[in-house]
Short mmCIF file of C-alpha atoms in Angstrom, two decimals:
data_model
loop_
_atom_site.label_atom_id
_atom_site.label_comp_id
_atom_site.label_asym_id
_atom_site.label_seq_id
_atom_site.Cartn_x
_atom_site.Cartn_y
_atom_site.Cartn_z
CA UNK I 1 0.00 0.00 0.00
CA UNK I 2 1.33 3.70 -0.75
CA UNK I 3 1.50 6.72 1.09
CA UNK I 4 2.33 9.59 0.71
CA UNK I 5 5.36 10.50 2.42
CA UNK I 6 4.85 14.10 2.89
CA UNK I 7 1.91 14.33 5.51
CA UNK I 8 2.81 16.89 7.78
CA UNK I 9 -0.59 16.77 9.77
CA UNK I 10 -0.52 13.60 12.04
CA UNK I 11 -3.56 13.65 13.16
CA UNK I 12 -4.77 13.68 9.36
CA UNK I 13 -2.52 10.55 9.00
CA UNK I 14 -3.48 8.45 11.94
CA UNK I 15 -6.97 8.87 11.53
CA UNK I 16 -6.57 7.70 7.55
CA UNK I 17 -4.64 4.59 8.78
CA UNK I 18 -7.51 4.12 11.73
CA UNK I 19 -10.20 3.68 8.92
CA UNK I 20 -8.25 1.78 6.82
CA UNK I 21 -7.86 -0.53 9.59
CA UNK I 22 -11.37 -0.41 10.31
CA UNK I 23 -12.26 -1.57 6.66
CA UNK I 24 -9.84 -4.15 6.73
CA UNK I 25 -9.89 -6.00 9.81
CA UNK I 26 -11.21 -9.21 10.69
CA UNK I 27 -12.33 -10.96 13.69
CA UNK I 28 -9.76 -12.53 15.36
CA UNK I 29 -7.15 -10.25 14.49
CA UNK I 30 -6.63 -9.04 17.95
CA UNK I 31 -7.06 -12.36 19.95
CA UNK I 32 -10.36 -11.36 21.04
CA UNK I 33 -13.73 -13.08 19.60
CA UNK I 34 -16.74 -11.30 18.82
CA UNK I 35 -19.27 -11.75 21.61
CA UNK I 36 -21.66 -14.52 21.47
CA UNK I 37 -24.59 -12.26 21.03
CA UNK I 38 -22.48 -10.68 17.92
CA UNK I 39 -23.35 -13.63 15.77
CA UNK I 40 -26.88 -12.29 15.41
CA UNK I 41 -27.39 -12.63 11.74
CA UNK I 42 -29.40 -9.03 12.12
CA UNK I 43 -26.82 -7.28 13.45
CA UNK I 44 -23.95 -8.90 11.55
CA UNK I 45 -23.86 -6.05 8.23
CA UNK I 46 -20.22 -4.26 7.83
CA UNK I 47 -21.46 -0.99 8.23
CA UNK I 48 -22.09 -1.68 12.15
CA UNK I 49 -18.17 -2.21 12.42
CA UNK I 50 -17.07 0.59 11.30
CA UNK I 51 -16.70 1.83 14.89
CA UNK I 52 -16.11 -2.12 16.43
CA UNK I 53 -13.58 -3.05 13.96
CA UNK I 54 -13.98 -6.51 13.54
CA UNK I 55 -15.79 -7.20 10.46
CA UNK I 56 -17.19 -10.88 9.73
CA UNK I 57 -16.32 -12.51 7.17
CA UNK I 58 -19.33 -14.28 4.36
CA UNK I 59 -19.19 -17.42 6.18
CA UNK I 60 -20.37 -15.28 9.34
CA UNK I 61 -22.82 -12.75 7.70
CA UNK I 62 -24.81 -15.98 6.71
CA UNK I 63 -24.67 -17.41 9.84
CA UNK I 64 -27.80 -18.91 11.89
CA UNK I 65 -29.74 -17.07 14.55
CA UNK I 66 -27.46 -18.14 17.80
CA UNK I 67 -29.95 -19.00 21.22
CA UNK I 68 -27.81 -17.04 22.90
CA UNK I 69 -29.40 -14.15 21.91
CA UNK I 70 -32.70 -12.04 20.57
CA UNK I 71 -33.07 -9.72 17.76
CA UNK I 72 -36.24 -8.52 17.98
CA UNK I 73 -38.37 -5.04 16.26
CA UNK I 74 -40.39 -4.96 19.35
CA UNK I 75 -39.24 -2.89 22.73
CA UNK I 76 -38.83 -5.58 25.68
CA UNK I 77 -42.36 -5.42 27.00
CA UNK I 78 -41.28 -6.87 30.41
CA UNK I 79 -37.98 -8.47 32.14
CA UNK I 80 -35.13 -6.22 33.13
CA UNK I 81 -35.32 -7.13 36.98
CA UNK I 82 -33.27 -6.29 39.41
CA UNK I 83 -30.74 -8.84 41.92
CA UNK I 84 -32.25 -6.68 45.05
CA UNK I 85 -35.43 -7.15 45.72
CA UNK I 86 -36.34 -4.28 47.30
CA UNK I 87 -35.27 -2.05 44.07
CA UNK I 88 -38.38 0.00 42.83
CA UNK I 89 -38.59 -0.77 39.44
CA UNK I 90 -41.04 2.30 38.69
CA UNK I 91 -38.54 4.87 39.87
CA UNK I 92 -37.80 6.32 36.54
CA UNK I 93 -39.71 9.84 37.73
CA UNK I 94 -37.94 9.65 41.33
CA UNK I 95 -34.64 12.09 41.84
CA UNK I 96 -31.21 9.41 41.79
CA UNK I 97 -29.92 8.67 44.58
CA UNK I 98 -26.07 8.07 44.90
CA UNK I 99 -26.48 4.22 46.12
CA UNK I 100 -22.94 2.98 47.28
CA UNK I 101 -24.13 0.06 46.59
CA UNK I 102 -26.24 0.04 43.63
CA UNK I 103 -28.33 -3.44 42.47
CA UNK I 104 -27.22 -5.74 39.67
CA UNK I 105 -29.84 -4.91 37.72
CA UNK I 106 -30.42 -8.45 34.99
CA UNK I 107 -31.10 -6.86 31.09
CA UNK I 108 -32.52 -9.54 28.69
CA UNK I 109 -30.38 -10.12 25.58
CA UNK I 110 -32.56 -8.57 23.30
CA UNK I 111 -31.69 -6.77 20.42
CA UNK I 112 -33.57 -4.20 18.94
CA UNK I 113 -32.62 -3.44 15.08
CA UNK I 114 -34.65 -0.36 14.98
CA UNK I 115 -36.92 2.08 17.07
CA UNK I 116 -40.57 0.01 16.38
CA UNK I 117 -43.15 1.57 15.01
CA UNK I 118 -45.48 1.21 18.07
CA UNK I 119 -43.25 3.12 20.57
CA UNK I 120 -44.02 6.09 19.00
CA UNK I 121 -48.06 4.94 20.12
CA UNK I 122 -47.11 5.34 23.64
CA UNK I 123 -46.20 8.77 25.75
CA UNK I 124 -44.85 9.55 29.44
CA UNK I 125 -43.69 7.62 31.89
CA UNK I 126 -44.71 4.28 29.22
CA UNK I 127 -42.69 5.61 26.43
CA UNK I 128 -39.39 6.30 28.43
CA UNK I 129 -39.82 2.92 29.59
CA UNK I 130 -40.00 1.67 26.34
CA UNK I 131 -37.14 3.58 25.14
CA UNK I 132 -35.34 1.93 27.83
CA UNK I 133 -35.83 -1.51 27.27
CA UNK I 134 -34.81 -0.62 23.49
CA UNK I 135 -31.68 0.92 24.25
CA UNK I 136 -30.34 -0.84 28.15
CA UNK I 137 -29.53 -4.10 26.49
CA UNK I 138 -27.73 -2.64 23.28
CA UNK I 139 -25.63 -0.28 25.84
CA UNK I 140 -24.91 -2.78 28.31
CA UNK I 141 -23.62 -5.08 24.88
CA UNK I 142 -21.43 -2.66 23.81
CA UNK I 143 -19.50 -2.03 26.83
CA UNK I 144 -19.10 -5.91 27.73
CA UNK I 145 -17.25 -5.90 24.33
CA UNK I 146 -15.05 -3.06 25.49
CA UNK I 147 -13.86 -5.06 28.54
CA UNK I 148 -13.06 -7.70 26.20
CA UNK I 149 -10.83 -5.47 24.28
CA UNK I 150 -9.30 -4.04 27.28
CA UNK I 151 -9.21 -7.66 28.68
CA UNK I 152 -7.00 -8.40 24.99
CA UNK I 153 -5.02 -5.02 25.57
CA UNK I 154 -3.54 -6.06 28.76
CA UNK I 155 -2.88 -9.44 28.08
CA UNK I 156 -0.90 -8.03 24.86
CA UNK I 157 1.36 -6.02 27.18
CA UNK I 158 1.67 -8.71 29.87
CA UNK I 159 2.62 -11.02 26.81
CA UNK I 160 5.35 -8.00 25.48
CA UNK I 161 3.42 -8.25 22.07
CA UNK I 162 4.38 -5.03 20.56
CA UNK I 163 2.47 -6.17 17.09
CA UNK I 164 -0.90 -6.26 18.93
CA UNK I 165 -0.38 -3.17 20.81
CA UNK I 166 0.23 -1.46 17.49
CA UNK I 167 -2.70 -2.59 15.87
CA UNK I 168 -4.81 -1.54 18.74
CA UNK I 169 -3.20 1.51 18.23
CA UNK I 170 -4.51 2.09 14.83
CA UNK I 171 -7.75 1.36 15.83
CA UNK I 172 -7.93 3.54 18.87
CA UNK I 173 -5.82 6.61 17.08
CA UNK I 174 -2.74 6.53 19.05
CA UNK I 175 0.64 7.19 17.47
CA UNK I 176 3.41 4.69 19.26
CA UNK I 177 6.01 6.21 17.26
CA UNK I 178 7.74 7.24 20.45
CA UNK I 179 6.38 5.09 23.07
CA UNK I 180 7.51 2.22 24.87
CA UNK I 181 5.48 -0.58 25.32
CA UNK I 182 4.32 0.05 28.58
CA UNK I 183 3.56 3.80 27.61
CA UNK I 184 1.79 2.40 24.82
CA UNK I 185 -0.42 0.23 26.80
CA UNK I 186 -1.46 3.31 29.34
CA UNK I 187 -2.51 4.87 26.45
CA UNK I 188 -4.93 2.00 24.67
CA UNK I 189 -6.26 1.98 28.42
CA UNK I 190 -6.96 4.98 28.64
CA UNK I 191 -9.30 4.67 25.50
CA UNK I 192 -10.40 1.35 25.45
CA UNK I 193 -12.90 1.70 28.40
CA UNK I 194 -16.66 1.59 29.23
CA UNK I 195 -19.06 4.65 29.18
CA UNK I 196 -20.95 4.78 32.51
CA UNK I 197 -24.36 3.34 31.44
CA UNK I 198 -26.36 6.26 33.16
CA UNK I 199 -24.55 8.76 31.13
CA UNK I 200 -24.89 6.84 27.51
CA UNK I 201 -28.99 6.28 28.50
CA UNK I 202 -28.98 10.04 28.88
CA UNK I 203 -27.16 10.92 25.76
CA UNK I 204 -29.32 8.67 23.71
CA UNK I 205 -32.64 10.14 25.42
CA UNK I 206 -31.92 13.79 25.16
CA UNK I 207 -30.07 13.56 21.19
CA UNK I 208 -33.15 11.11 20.26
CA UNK I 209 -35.86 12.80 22.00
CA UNK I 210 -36.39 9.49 23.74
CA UNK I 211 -36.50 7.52 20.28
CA UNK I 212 -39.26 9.83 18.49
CA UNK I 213 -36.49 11.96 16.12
CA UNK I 214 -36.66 11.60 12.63
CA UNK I 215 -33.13 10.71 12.98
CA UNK I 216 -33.57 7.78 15.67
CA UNK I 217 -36.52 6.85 13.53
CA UNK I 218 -34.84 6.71 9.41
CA UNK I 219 -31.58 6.59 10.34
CA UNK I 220 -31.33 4.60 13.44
CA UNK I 221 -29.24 8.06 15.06
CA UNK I 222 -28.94 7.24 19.02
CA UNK I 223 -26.46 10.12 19.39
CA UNK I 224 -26.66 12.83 17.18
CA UNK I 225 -23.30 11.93 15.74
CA UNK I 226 -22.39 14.63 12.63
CA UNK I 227 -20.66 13.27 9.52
CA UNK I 228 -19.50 15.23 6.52
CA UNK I 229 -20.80 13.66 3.81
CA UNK I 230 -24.47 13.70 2.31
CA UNK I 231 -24.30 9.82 1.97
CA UNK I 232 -23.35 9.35 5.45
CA UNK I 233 -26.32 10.42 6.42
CA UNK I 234 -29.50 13.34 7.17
CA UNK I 235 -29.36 16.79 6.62
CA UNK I 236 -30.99 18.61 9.94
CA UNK I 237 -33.29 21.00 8.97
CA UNK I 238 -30.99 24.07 10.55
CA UNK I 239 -27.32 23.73 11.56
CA UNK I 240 -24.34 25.56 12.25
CA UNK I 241 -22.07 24.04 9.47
CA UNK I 242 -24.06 23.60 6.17
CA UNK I 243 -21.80 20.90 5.16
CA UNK I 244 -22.82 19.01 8.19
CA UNK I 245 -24.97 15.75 8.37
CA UNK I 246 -26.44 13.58 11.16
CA UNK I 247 -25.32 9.91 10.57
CA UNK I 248 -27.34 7.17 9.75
CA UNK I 249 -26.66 3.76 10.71
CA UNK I 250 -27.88 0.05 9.77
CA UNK I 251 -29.06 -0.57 13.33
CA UNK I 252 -29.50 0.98 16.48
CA UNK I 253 -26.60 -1.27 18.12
CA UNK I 254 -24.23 0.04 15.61
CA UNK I 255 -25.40 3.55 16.49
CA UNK I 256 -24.64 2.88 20.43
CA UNK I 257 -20.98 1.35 19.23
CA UNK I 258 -20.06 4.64 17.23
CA UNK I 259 -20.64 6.81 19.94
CA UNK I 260 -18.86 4.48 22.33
CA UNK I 261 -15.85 4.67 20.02
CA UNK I 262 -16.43 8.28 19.44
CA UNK I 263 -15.96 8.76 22.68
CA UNK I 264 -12.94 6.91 23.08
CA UNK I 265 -11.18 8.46 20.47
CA UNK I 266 -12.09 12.10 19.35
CA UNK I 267 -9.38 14.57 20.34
CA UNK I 268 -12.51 16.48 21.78
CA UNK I 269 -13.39 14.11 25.04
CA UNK I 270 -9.82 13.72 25.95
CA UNK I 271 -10.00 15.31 29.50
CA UNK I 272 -13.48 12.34 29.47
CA UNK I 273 -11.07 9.54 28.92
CA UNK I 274 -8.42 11.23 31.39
CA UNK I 275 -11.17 11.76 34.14
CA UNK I 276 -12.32 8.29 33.91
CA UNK I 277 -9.07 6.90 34.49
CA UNK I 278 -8.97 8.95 37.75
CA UNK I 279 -12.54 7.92 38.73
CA UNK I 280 -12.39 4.34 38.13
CA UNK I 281 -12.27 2.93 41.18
CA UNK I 282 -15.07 4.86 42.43
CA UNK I 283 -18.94 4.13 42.75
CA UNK I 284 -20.62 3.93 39.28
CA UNK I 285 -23.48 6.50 40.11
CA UNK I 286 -21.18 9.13 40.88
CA UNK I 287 -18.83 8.67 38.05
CA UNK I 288 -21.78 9.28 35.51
CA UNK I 289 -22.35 13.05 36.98
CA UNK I 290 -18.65 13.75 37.08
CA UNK I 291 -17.88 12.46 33.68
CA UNK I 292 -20.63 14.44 31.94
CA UNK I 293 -18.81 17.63 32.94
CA UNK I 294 -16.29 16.62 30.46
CA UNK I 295 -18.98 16.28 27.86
CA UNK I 296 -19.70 20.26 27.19
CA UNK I 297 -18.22 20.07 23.64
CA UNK I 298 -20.61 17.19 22.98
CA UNK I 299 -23.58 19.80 21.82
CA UNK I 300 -23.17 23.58 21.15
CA UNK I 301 -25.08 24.59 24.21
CA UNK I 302 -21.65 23.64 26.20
CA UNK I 303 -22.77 23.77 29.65
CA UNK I 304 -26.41 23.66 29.81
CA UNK I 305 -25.99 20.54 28.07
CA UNK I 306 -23.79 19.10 31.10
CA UNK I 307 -26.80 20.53 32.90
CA UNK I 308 -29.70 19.01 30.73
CA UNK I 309 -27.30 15.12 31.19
CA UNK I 310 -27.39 15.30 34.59
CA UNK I 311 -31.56 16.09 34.85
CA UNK I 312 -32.10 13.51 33.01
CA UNK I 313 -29.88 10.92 34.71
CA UNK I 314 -31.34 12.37 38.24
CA UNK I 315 -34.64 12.73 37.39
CA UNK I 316 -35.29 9.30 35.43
CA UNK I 317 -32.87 7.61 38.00
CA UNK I 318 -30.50 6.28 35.72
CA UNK I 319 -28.06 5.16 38.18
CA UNK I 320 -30.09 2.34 38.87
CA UNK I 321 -28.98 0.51 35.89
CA UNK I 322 -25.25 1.58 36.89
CA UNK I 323 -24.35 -2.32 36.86
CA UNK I 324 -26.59 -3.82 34.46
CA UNK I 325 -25.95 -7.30 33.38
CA UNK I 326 -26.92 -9.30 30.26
CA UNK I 327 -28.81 -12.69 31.37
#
């Protein structure tokens, strides 16, 4: 493969090399398998990756449904329970409460594919909780495939594997040019990371309008994520940059991985990813509020959006589903 030689603009070249790895890469690659729920036929198209970067090969995109999993058009109509009994499942309109000790709350494996035409039937308190049982199990996915990666990243630099470090790197747009291997690894690990689940339910709520947008509802847009392209996806009817797009994606769960990995790698949340290296030994309610400080360059507003995330986690008590679990 060429390139050009004279690229003065680093940034420019690492991010061409990271999507050139994202295009090309298969699974396996880095050690690490997709997750079992991954092999759902529905979810397995190659634009999803883009953000996951493990793309499945033909054998794989014509695989069978596994049992491990559900794909389903339909919001979950019942089941996300929670380990402590005494957890009030209808708390959504209750203030949060800082729990030191929050419940494993148990999320069935259930896929959505796309916002269902019959959530938009429903308002209030029943349409939030629709929203949620759309978008808690695709959130809760996503970051189980994170630790994973992390999981792979470590073992890498226990293992001295300089190779696999570097490829990581590519995908998570760091330049090891000058770092060591253990350098290197601090740095993956600093990217390759969960988002606190309270914070990514209140993203997707506030830039969806709780799954009623135009863009959650043609383009399967969680996050409000721009693009630059008018392919990539819908124009907004008024926006600061009139080159700007909102992107579209081929399912809601590759929406949720896009902003994960947006997140993880845009020179714009870098004091996010620094912060919740600091925080990560603390309780996973609290870390949620402090991390959306660092997420005032996610919407123009600056701020007052930091403000609006935190309403929203508070007042629909997000923190509840701090340690949501797959069953």
């Amino acid at each position: 493969m060429f390139l050009p030689r004279q690229i003065e603009n680093r940034h420019i070249l690492w991010s061409a090399l990271a999507m050139l790895a994202l295009g090309l890469i298969v699974p396996g690659v880095f050690g690490v398998q997709p997750p079992k729920w991954y092999a759902v036929p529905q979810q397995q198209e190659l634009g999803q990756n883009l953000a996951a970067g493990s793309i499945p090969t033909k054998a794989q995109t014509s695989a069978t449904k596994t049992p491990d999993a559900k794909t389903t058009d339909a919001a979950a109509t019942a089941g996300i329970t929670s380990a402590r009994p005494n957890v009030d499942q209808d708390a959504m309109s209750k203030p949060s409460s800082l729990s030191a000790n929050p419940a494993i709350v148990m999320v069935p494996a259930d896929f959505a594919r796309r916002i269902p035409d019959r959530h938009l039937a429903l308002s209030g308190a029943a349409q939030k909780q629709s929203f949620i049982n759309l978008v808690l199990p695709l959130i809760v996915a996503s970051n189980n495939e994170l630790v994973q990666r992390r999981n792979a990243v470590k073992a890498a630099s226990d293992a001295k594997n300089r190779d696999l470090l570097e490829k990581w790197a590519v995908l998570y747009r760091v330049d090891p040019e000058k770092l060591d291997d253990g350098e290197l690894a601090e740095q993956l690990l600093r990217r390759v990371d969960t988002i606190p689940v309270a914070l990514a339910m209140a993203q997707a709520a506030i830039e969806s309008g709780w799954g009623t947008s135009r863009f959650a509802l043609q383009g399967n847009a969680l996050f409000g994520q721009w693009a630059w392209t008018d392919s990539a996806g819908m124009r907004p009817l008024a926006a600061s940059n009139g080159r700007a797009v909102v992107r579209s994606f081929g399912s809601l769960l590759e929406s949720v991985r896009a902003y994960m990995h947006n997140l993880n790698t845009h020179p714009n949340y870098q004091r996010f990813r620094m912060a919740r290296q600091r925080l990560s030994p603390q309780n996973k309610s609290i870390k949620a509020g402090t991390l959306a400080t660092y997420l005032n360059s996610y919407a123009e507003i600056g701020m007052a959006y930091v403000d609006k995330l935190r309403a929203v986690m508070s007042s629909n008590n997000f923190d509840q589903y701090a340690r949501a679990r797959l069953r």
